[in-house]
Coordinates of C-alpha atoms in Angstrom, one line a residue:
Chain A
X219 CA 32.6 -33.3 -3.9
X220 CA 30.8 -36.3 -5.1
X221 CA 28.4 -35.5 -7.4
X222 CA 27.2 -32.6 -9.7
X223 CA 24.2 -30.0 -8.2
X224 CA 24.5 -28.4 -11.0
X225 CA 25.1 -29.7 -15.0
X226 CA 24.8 -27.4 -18.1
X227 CA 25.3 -29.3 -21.0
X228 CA 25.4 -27.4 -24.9
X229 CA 22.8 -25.0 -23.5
X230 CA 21.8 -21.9 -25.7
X231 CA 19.8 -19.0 -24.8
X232 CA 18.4 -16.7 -27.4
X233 CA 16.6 -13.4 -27.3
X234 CA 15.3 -13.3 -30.8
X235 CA 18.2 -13.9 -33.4
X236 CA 20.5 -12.9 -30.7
X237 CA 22.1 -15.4 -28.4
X238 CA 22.9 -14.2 -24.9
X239 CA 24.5 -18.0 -24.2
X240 CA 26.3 -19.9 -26.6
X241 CA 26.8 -23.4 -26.2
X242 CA 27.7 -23.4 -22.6
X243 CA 28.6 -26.5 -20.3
X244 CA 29.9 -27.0 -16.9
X245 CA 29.3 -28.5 -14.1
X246 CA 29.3 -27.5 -10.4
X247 CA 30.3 -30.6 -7.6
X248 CA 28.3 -30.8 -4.0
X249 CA 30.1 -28.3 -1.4
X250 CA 31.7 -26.2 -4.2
X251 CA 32.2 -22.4 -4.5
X252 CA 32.3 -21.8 -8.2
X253 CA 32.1 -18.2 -10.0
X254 CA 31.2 -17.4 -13.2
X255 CA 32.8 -14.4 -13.9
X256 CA 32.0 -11.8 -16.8
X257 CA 31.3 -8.3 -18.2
X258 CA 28.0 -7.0 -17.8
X259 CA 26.2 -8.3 -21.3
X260 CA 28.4 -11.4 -20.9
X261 CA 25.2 -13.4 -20.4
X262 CA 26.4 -15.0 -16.6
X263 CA 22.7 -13.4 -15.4
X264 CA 21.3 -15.2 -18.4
X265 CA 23.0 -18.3 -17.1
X266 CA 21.6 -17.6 -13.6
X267 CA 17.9 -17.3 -14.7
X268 CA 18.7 -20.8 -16.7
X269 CA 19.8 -22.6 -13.4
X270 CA 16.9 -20.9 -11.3
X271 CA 14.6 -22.0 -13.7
X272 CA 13.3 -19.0 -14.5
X273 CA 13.8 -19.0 -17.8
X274 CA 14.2 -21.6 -20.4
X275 CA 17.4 -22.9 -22.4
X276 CA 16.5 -22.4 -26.1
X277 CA 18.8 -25.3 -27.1
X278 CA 20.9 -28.1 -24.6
X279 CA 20.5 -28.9 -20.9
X280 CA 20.0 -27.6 -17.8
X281 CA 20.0 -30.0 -14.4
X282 CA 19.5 -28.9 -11.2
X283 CA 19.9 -31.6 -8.3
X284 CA 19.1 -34.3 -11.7
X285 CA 15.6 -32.4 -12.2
X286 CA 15.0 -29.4 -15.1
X287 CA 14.8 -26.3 -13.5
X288 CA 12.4 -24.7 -15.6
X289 CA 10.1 -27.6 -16.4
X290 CA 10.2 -29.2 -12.6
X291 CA 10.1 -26.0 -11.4
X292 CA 8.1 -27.1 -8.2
X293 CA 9.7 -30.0 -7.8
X294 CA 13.3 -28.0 -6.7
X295 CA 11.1 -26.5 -4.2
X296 CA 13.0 -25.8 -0.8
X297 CA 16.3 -26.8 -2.9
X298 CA 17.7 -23.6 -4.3
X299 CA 17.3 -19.9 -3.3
X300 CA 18.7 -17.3 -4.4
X301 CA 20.3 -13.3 -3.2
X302 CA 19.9 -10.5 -5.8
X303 CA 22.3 -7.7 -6.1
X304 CA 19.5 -5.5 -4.5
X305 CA 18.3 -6.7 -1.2
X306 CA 14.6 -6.9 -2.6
X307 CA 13.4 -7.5 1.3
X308 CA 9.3 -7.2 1.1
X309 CA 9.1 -3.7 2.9
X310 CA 6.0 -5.0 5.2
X311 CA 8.1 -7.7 6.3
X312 CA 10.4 -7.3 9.6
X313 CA 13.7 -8.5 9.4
X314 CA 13.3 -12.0 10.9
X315 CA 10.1 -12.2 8.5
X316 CA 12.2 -11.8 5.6
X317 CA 14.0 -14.2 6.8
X318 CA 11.8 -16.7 7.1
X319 CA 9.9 -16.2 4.1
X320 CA 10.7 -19.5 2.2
X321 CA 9.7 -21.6 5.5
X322 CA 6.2 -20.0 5.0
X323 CA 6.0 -20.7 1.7
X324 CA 7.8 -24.2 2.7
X325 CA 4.7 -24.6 5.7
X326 CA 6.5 -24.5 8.7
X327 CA 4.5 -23.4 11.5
X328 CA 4.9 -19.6 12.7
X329 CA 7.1 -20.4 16.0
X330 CA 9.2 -22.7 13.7
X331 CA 9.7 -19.3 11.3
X332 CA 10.3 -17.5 13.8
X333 CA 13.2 -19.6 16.1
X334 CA 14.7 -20.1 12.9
X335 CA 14.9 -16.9 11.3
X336 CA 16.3 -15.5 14.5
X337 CA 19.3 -18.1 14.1
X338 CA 19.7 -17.7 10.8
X339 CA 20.1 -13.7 11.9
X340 CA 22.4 -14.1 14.2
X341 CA 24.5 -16.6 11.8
X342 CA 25.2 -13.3 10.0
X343 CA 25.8 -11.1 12.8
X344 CA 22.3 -9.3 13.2
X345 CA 21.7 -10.0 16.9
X346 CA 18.8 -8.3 19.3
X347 CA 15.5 -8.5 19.9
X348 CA 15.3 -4.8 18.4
X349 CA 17.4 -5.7 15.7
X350 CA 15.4 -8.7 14.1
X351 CA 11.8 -6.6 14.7
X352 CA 13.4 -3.6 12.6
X353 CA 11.8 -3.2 8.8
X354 CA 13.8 -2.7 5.9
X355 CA 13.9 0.8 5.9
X356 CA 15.1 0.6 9.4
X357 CA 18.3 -1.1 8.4
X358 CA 21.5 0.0 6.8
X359 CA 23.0 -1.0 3.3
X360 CA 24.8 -3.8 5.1
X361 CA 22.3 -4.8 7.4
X362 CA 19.6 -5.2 4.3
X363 CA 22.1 -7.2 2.7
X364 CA 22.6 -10.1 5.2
X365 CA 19.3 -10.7 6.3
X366 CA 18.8 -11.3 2.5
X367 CA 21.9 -14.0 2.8
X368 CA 19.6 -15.4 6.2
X369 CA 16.8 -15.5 4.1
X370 CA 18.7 -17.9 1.0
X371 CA 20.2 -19.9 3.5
X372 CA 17.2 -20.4 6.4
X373 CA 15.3 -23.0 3.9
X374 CA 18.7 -25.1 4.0
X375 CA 19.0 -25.2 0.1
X376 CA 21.6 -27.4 -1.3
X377 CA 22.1 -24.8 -3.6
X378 CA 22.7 -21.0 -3.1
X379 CA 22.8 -18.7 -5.9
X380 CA 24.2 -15.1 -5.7
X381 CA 23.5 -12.7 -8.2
X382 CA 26.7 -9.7 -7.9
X383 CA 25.1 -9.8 -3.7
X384 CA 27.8 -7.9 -2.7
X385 CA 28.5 -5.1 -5.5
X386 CA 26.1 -2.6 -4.4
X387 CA 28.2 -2.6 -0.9
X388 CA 30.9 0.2 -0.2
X389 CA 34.0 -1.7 -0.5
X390 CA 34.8 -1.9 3.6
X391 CA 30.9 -3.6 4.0
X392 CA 31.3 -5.8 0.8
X393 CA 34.7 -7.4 2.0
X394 CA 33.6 -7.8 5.6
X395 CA 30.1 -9.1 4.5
X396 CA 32.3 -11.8 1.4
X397 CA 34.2 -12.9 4.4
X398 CA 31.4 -13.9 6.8
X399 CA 29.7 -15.4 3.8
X400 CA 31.7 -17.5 2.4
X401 CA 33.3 -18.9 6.1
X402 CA 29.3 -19.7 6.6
X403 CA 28.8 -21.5 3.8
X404 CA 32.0 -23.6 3.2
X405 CA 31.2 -24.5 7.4
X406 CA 27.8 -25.8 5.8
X407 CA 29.6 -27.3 3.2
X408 CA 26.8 -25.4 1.0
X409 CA 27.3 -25.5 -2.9
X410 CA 27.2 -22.3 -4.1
X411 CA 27.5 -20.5 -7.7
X412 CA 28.4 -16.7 -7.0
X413 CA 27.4 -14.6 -10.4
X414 CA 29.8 -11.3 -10.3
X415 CA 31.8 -9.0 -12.8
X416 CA 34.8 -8.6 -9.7
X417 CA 37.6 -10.5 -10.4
X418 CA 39.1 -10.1 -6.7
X419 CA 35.8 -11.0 -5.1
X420 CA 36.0 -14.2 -7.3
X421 CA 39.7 -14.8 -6.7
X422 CA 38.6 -14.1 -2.9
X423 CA 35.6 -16.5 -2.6
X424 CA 35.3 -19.1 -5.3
X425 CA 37.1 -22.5 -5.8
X426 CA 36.4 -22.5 -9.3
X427 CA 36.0 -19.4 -11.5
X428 CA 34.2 -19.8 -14.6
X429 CA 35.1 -16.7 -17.1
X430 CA 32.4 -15.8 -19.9
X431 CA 32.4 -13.7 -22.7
X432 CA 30.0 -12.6 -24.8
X433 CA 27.5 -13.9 -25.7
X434 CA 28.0 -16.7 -22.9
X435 CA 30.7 -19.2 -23.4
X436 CA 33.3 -20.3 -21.1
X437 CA 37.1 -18.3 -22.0
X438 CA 38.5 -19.6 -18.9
X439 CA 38.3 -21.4 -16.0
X440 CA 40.9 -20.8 -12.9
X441 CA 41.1 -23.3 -10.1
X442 CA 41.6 -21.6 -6.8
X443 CA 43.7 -23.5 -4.0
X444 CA 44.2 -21.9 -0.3
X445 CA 48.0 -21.9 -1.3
X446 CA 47.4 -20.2 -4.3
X447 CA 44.8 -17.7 -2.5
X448 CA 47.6 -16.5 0.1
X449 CA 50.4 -15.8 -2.5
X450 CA 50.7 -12.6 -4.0
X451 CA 52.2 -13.3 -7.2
X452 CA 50.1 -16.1 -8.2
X453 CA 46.8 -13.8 -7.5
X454 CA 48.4 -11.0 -9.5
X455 CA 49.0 -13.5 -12.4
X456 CA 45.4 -15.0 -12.1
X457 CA 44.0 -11.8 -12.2
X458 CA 46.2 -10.4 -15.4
X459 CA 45.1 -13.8 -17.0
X460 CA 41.2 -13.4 -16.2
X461 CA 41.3 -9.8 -17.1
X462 CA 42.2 -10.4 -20.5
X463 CA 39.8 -13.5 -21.1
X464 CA 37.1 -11.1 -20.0
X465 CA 38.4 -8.8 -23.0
X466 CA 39.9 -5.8 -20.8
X467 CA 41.0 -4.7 -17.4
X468 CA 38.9 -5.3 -14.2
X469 CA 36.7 -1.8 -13.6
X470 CA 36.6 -2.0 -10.3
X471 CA 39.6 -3.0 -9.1
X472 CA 40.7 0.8 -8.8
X473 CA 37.4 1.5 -6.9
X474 CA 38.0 -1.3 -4.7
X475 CA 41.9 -0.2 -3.9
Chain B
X90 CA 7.3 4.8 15.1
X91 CA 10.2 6.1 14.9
X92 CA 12.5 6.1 11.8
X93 CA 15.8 6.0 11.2
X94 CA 17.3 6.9 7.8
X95 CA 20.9 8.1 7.4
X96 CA 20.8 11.2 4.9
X97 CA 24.2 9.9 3.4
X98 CA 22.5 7.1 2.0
X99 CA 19.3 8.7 1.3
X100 CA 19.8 12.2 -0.2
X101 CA 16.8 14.6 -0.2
X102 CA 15.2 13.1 2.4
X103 CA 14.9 14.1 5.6
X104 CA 14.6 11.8 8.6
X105 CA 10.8 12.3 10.3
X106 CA 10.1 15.5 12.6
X107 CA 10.6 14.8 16.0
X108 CA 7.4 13.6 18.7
X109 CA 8.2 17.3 20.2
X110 CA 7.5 18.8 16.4
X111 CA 4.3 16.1 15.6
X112 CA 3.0 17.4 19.1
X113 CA 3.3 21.2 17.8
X114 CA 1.8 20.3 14.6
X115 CA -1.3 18.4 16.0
X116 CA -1.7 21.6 18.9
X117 CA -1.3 24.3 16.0
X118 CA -4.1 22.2 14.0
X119 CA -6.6 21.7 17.2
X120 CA -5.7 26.0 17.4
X121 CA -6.6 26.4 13.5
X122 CA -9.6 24.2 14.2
X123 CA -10.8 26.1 17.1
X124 CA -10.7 29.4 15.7
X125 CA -12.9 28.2 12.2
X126 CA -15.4 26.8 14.2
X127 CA -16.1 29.5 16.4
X128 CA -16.0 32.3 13.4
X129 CA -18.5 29.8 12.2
X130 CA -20.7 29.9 15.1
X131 CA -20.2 33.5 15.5
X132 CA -21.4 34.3 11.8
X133 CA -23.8 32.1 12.0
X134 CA -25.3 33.7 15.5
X135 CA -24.7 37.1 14.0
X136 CA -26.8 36.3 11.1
X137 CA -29.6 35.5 13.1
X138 CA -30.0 38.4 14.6
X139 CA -30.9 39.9 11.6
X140 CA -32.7 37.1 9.5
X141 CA -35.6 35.2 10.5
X142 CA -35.5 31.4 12.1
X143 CA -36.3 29.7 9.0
X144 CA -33.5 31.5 7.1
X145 CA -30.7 31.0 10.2
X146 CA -31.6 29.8 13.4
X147 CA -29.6 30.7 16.5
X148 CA -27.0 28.7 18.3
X149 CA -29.2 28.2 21.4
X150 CA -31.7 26.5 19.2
X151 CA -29.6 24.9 17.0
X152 CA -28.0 23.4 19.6
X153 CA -31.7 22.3 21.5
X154 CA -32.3 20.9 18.1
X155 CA -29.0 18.5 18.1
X156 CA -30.2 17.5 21.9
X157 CA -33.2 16.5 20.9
X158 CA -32.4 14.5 17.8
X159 CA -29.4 12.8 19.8
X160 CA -32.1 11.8 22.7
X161 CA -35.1 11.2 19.9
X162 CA -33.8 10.4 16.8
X163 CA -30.2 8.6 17.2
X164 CA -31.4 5.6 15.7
X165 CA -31.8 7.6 12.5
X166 CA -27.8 8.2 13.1
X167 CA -27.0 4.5 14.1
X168 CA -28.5 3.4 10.6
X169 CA -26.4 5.5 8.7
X170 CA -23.9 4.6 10.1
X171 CA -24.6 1.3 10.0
X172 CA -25.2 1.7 6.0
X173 CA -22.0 3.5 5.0
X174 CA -19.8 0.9 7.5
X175 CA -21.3 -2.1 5.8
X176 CA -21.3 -0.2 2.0
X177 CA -18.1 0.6 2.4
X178 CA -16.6 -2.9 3.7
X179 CA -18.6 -4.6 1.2
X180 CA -17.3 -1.9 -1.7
X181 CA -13.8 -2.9 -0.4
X182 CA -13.8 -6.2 -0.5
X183 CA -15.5 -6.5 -3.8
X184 CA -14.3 -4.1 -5.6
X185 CA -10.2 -5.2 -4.3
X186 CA -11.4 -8.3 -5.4
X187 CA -12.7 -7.5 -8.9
X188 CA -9.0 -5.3 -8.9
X189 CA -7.2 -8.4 -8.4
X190 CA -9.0 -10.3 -11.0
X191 CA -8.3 -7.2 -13.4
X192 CA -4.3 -7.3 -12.1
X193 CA -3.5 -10.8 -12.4
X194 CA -6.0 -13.0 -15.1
X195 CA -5.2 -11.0 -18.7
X196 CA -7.8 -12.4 -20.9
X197 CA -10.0 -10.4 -18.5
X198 CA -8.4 -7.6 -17.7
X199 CA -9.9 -5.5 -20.9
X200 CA -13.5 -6.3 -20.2
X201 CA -13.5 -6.2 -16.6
X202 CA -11.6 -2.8 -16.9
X203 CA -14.1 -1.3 -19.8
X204 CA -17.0 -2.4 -17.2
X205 CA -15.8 -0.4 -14.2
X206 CA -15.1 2.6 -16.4
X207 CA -18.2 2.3 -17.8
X208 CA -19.7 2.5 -14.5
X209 CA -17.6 5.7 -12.9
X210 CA -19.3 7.4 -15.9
X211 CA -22.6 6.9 -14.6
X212 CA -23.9 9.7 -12.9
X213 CA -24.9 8.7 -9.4
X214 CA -28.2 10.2 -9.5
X215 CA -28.9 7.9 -12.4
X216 CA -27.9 5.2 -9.9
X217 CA -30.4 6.9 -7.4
X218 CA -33.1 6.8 -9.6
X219 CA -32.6 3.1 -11.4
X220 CA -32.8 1.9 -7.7
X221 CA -35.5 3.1 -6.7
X222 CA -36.8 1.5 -9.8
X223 CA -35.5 -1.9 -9.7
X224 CA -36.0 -2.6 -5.4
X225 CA -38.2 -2.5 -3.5
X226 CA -36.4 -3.0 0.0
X227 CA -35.2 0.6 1.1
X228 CA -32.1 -1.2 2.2
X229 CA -31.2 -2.8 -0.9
X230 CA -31.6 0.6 -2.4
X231 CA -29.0 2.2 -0.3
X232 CA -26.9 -0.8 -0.6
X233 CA -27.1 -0.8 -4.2
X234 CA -26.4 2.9 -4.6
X235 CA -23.7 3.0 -2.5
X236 CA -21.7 -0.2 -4.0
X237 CA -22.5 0.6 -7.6
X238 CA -20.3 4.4 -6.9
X239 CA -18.0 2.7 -4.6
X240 CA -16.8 -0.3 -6.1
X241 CA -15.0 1.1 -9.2
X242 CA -12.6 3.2 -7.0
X243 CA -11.7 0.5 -5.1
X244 CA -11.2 -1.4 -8.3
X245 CA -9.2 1.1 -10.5
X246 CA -7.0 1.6 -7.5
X247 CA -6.1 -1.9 -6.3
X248 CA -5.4 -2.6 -10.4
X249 CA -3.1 0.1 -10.4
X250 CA -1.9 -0.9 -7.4
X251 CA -0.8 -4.7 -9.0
X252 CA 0.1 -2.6 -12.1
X253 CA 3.3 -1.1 -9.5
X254 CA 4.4 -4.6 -8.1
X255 CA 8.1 -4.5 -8.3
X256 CA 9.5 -7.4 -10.3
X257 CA 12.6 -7.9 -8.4
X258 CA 10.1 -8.5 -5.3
X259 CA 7.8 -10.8 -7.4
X260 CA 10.9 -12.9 -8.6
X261 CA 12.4 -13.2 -4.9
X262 CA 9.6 -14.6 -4.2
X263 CA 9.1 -16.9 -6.8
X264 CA 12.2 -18.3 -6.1
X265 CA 10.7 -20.3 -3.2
X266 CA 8.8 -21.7 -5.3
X267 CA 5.1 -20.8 -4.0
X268 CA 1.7 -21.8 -5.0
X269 CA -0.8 -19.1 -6.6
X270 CA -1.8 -18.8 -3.3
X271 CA 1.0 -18.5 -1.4
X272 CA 2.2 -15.5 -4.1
X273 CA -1.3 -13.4 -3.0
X274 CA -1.4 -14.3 0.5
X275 CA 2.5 -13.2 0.6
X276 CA 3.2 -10.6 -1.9
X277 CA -0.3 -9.1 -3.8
X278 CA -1.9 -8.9 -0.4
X279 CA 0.1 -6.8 1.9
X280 CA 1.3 -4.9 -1.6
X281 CA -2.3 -3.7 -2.2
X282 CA -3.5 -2.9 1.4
X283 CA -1.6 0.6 0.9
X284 CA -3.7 1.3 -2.1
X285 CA -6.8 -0.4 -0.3
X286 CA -6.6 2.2 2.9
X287 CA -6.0 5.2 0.2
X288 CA -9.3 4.7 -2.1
X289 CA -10.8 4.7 1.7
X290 CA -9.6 7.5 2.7
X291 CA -10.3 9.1 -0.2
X292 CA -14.1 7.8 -0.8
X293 CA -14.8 7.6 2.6
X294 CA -16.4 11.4 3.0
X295 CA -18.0 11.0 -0.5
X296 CA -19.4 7.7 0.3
X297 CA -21.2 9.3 3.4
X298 CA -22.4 12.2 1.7
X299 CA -23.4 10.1 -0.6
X300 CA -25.2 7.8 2.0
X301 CA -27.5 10.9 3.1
X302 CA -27.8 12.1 -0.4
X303 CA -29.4 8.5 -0.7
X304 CA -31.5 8.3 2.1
X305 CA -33.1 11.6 1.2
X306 CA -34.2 10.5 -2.4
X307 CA -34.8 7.1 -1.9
X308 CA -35.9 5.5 1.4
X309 CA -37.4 7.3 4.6
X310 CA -34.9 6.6 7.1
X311 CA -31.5 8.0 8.6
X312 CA -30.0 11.1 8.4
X313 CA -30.5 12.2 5.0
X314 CA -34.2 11.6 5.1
X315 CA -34.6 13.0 8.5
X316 CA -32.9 16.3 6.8
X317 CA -35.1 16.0 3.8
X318 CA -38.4 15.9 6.5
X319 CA -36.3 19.2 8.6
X320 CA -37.0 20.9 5.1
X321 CA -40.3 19.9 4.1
X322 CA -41.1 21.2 7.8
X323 CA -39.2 24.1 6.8
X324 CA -37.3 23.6 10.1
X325 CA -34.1 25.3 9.6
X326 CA -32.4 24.4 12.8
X327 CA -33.1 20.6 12.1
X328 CA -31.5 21.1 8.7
X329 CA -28.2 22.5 10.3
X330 CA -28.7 20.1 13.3
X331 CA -28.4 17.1 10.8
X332 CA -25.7 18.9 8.8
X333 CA -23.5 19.2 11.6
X334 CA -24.2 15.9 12.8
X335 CA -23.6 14.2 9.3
X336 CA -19.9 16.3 9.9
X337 CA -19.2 15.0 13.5
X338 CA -20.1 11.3 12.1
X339 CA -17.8 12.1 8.6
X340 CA -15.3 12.7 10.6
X341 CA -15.1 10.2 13.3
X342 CA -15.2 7.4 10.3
X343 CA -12.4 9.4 8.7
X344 CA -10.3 8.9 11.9
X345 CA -11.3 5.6 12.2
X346 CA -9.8 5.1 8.9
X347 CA -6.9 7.2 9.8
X348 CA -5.8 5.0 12.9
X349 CA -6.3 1.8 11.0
X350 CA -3.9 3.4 8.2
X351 CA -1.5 3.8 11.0
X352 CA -1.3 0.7 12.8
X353 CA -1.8 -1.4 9.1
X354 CA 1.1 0.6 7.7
X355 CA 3.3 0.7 10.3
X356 CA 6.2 -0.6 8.3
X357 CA 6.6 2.5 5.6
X358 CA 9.0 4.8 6.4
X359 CA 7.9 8.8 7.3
X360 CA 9.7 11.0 5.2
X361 CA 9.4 14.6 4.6
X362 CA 11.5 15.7 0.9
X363 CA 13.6 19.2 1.7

């Protein structure tokens, strides 16, 4: 971890007199998992939009790779990608086309796409020639979901941004899917900023969790070690600790048990 | 294609009939089909019987009459056919174009849209009758006629079309950063061709009624002015010969239009709601 990808400094995001983020800073190191962690209305989406230049800060800083997301939006071009909470594949597309997507729009020539994509399938366990002609509709929940993780991670990004990717998943899928992810990416020693409102899928994936509350400012931030990952106790303490920064119990834990 | 969709995930919807069941229901509609035509035939014989040959001809000569104008007069078929195919393409490319303009640039979008309902309520005899003022050519009538009705469906269609782009799909692909280019060739493109194929299928039997209805008043060629001579001859069997020419031609361009909707849209799912 040499050097920040991404650097929020004092940022503020309003919607009228109402601020979704509130003086906000961090900073997320090359190769790092980092969470950020809220309630829905917490303003972590808000956040996301901010780093994916989508939208722009109404006060402070936001650097992406050293550039401004939202006024060098071209520039982070092939840099950053990002997987929704919905699969939102392009329903004309088959699945290795939805892969390859952002090398089309990157120029790479159709054979290119295609050898790719079909990697980039089989990185996350879609395999067959059947299998990487099917279209959307002809795919399951699960299925949908990782070709939309092949498609952030053909372009090579050196950032990958996931917005609550696996919360739409039955809880069996979800893990299965968290686990395969996040062994992929740390193998690619990819830096990735995973936006959720689970507290175990953060304790699970992330080596940094940033908590929000509302409207966006950082309660707490948890370092997550391997040690700390396999013991019990310390989880159980961490998630106690995170619960009430976020202002109330986890929602889903009893879903996910 | 076949589908798959798993009814847990999907309730309400039914996964696709079966090849066995679309075979039933394409044998039950060739019966259904059968049976019209030759109650048709068989009114139409009985009737004349009973009336003279300039009221209703009979089959037999009905049927000479189709010979000959399929021996003599296919060229007459060839050029309407020829006008609606190149109407129609032209309609669909300009008037998809003029929807895209209407979609995507804003400061337009009020003007552009007030022009093309403007011109749906025009009457198309109006549109008849101002060509045959303003051209000369007998083509560019047609032409003209033709692309003036057509145009606006195409247009109001595609715009509502670009109206119903998801967000979350524009946004994923925005995230890759494309050029204006790249976001129609990608995303507005193959997101409209569904609403492209529907306006023709809907328009395409109007547009070649239409293409008759504007041979007959304004130039002296193709089918609809071959139909118009049948009645100034007062030659009933031509006028039924035509008719159930223009038919066989309607619908062969409607099944054109039909296969291209399937092989073009071979990526939505078949679904059939309980």
């Amino acid at each position: 971890m040499t050097r920040a990808v991404i650097e929020l400094d004092r940022v503020d995001r309003y919607f009228g007199a109402h601020p979704a983020v509130l003086d906000l800073s961090f900073a997320v190191m090359e190769g790092e998992i980092v969470a950020l962690l809220g309630r829905t209305g917490a303003g972590k989406s808000t956040a996301l939009h901010m780093i994916m230049g989508v939208l722009e800060p109404t006060g402070g800083t936001v650097r992406v790779e050293g550039l401004d997301p939202y006024a060098q939006f071209k520039a982070l071009r092939g840099k950053l990608s990002v997987s929704f909470q919905n699969d939102r594949l392009l329903p004309w597309r088959s699945a290795w086309e939805n892969v390859a997507l952002g090398l089309d729009i990157l120029g790479f020539d159709r054979e290119t796409q295609r050898s790719r994509a079909i990697e980039w399938l089989e990185n996350v366990k879609i395999v067959g020639a059947e299998n990487v002609r099917k279209y959307p509709h002809e795919l399951s929940g699960g299925m949908r979901q990782r070709v939309s993780l092949a498609r952030a991670l053909c372009v090579d990004p050196a950032l990958v941004l996931l917005d609550e990717s696996f919360s739409q998943l039955d809880h069996v899928t979800s893990k299965a899917l968290r686990a395969d992810f996040t062994e992929l990416v740390r193998r690619l020693g990819k830096t990735c900023v995973l936006i959720t409102h689970r507290i175990d899928d953060a304790l699970e994936m992330a080596d940094r969790i940033l908590v929000l509350a509302a409207p966006a400012r950082l309660a707490l931030e948890v370092r997550v070690t391997r040690a700390g990952r396999a013991d019990p106790g310390w989880l159980e303490a961490q998630h106690a600790a995170i619960a009430a920064a976020m202002g109330g119990e986890d929602e889903d834990r009893g879903e996910a048990a | 294609m076949s589908t798959r969709i798993d009814p847990e995930t999907a309730p309400g919807i039914e996964p696709p009939a079966p090849a066995g069941a679309e075979r039933n229901y394409f044998k039950r509609d060739l019966i259904g089909s059968v049976v019209v035509i030759a109650l048709i035939a068989f009114g139409m014989e009985a009737w004349s019987w009973v009336a003279p040959v300039y009221i209703m001809p009979s089959i037999v000569l009905t049927g000479d009459e189709i010979l000959t104008i399929l021996v003599e007069d296919y060229i007459h078929i060839v050029t309407t056919i020829l006008r609606l195919l190149f109407a129609v393409a032209f309609s669909l490319v300009a008037g998809s174009l003029i929807g895209v303009v209407m979609g995507i640039v804003r400061p337009a979008e009020p003007f552009i849209k007030a022009l093309v309902v403007i011109f749906t309520g025009v009457p198309a005899l109006s549109w008849m009758l101002f060509a045959i003022f303003w051209f000369r050519g007998t083509e560019e009538r047609v032409f003209f006629i033709l692309a003036v009705i057509l145009i606006p469906f195409y247009a109001l269609n595609v715009y509502d079309g670009i109206k119903a782009l998801s967000t979350d799909l524009v946004e994923v692909v925005e995230t890759f950063r494309p050029s204006r280019w790249q976001v129609f060739r990608l995303l507005i493109l193959p997101h409209i061709v569904p609403y492209i194929l529907m306006t023709t299928k809907s328009i395409i039997g109007y547009a070649a009624r239409m293409t008759a209805f504007a041979e007959l008043v304004s130039v002296n060629t193709g089918m609809g002015a071959r139909m118009g001579l049948a009645q100034d001859e007062l030659n009933m069997q031509g006028v039924i010969g035509w008719t159930i020419l223009l038919v066989i031609v309607n619908l062969g361009v409607q099944a054109i239009v039909a296969w291209a909707e399937k092989r073009l849209l071979k990526w939505r799912p078949e679904v059939s709601v309980r």
